[in-house]
CSV table of C-alpha atoms in Angstrom, one decimal:
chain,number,residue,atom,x,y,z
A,1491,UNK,CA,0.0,0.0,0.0
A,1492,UNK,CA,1.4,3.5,-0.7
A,1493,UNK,CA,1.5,6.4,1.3
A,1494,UNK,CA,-2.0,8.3,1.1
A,1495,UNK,CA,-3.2,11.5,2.0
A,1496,UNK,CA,-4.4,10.6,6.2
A,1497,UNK,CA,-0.9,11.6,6.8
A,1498,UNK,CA,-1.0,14.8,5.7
A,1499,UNK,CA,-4.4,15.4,7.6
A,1500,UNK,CA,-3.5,14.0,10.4
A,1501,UNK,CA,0.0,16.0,11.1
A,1502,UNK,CA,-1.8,19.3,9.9
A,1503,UNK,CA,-4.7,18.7,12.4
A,1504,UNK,CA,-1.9,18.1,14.9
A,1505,UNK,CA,-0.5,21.5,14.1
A,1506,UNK,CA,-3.6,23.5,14.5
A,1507,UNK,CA,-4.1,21.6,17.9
A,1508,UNK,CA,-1.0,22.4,19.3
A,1509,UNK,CA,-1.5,26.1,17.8
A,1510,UNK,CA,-4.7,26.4,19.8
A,1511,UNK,CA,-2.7,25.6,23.2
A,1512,UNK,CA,-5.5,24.7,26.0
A,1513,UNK,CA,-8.3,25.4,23.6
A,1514,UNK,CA,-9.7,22.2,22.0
A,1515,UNK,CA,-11.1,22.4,17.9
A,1516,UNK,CA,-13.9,21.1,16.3
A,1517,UNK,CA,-13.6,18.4,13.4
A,1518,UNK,CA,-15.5,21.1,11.6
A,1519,UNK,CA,-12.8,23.8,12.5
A,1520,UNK,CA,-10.0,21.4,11.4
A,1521,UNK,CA,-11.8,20.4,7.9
A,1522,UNK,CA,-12.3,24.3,7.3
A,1523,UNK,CA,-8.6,24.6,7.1
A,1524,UNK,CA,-7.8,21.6,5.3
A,1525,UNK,CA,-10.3,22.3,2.6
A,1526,UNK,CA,-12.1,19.0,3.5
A,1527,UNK,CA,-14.7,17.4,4.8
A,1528,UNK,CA,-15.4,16.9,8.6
A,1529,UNK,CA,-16.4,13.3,8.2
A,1530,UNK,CA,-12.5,12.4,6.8
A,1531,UNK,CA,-10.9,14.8,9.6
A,1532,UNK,CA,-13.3,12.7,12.3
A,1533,UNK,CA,-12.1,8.9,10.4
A,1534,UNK,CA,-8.4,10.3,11.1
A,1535,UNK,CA,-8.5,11.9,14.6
A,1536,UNK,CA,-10.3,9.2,15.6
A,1537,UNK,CA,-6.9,7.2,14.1
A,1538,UNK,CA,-5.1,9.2,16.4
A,1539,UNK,CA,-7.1,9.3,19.6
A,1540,UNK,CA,-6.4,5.5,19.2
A,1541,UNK,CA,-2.7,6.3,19.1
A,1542,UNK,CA,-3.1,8.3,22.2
A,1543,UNK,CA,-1.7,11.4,20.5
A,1544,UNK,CA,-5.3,13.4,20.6
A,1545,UNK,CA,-8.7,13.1,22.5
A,1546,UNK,CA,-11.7,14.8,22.4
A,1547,UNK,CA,-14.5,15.7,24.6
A,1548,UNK,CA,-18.3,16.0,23.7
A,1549,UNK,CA,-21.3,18.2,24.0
A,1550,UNK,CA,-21.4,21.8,23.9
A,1551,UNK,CA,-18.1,23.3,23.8
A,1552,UNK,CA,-17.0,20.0,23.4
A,1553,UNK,CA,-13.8,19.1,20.7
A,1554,UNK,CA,-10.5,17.8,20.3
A,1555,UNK,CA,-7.4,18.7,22.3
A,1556,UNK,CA,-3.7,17.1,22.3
A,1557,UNK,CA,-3.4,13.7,24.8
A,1558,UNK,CA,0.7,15.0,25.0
A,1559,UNK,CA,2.7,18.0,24.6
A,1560,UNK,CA,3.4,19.2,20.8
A,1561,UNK,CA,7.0,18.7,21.9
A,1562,UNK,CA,6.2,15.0,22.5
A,1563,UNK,CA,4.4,14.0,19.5
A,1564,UNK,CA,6.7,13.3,16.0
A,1565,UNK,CA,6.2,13.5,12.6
A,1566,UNK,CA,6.5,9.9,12.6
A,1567,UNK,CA,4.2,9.1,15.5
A,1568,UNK,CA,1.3,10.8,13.3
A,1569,UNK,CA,2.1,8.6,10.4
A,1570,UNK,CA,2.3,5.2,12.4
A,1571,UNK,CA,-1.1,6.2,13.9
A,1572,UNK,CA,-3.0,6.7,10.1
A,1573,UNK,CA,-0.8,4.4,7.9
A,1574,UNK,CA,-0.8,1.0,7.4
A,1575,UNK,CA,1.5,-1.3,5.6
A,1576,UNK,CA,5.0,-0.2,3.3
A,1577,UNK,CA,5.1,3.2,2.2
A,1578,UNK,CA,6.9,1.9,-1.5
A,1579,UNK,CA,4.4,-0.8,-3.2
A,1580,UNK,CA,6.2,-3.8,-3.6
A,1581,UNK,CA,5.4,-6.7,-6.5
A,1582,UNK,CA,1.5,-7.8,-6.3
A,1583,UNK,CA,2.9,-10.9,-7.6
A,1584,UNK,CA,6.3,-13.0,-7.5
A,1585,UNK,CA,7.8,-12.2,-11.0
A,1586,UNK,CA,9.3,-14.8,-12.8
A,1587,UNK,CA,12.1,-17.0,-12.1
A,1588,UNK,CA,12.8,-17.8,-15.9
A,1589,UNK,CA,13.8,-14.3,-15.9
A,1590,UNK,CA,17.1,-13.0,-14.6
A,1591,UNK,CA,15.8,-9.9,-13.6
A,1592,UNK,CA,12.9,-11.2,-12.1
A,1593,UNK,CA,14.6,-13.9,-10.2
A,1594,UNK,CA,16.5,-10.9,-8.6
A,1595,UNK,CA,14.2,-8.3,-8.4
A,1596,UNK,CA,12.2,-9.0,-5.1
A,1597,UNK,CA,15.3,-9.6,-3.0
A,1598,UNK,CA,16.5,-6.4,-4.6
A,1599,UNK,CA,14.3,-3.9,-5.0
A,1600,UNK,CA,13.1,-5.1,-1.0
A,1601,UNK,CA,16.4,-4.1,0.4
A,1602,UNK,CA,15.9,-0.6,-1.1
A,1603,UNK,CA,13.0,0.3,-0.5
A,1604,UNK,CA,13.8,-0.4,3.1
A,1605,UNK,CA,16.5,1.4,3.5
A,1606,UNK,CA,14.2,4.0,1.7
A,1607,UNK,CA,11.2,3.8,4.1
A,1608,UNK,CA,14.2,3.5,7.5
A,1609,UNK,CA,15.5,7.3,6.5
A,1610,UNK,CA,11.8,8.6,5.9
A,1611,UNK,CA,10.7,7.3,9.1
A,1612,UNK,CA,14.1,8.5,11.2
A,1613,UNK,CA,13.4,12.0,9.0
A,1614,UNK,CA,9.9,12.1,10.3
A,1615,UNK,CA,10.9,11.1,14.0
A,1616,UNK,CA,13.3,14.4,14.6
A,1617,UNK,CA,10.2,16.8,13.8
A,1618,UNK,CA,7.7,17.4,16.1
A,1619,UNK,CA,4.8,19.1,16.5
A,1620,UNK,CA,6.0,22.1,18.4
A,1621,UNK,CA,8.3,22.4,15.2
A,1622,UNK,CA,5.9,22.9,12.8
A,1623,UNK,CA,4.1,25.1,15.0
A,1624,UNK,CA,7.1,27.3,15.7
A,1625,UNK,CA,7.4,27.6,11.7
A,1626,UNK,CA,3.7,28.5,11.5
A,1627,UNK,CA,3.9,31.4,14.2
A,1628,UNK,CA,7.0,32.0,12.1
A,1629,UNK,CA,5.8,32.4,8.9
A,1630,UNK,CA,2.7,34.6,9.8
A,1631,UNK,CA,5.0,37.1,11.7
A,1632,UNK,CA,6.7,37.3,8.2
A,1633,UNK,CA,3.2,38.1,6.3
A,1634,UNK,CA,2.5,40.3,9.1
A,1635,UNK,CA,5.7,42.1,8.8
A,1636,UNK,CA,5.6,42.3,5.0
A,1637,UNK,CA,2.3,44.0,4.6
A,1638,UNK,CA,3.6,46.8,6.8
């Protein structure tokens, strides 16, 4: 299975959480700013209430909130909670041993790809939450600034 889109919602609903501090969102506040719709932003927090990286509380007033500090929760801990399987697709089939490339393909192309998928996930692990946040508050002080 290849890498879909759930990781990308869930580490930008991550982001606004830890941007709201003590305040907790709404699925429909989250799907505003991802352009989506609540239902999918609900299918993935729920992913990572599951994970214990969010939780949510109902009723009036009622949303979801960070279960750990943005400081605690990686890149890579967002993608473990909403991904399943390889990122890299390997063969649906064996190929075919009358073949030398296909004899030697699986054994190959499996030892790349995991070396591949090793540095993505050590990549994702050194960024957290609080990072992307930072770079957020960062980037909107420099719009600020840049329309004076």
């Amino acid at each position: 299975m290849g890498l879909s889109s759930r990781s990308a919602v869930a580490i930008h609903a991550l982001t606004m959480l830890g941007r709201s501090g003590v305040h907790s969102l709404t699925s429909a506040e989250i799907a505003d700013s991802l352009a989506s719709n609540p239902v999918l932003v609900r299918r993935v927090l729920g992913s990572l209430r599951d994970a214990g990286l969010v939780w949510s509380t109902e009723g009036r007033g009622g949303g979801w909130s960070l279960a750990r500090a943005p400081r605690e929760i990686t890149l890579y801990d967002a993608y473990t909670a909403v991904e399943a399987g390889p990122v890299l697709a390997r063969h649906a089939h064996p190929p075919s041993d009358a073949c030398p490339v296909g004899r030697h393909m699986q054994d190959l192309l499996e030892a790349e790809f995991r070396d591949a998928e090793q540095a993505m996930e050590e990549r994702l692990g050194r960024t957290t939450i609080a990072h992307l946040v930072r770079q957020v508050l960062d980037r909107e002080r420099e719009v600020a600034e840049s329309k004076r």
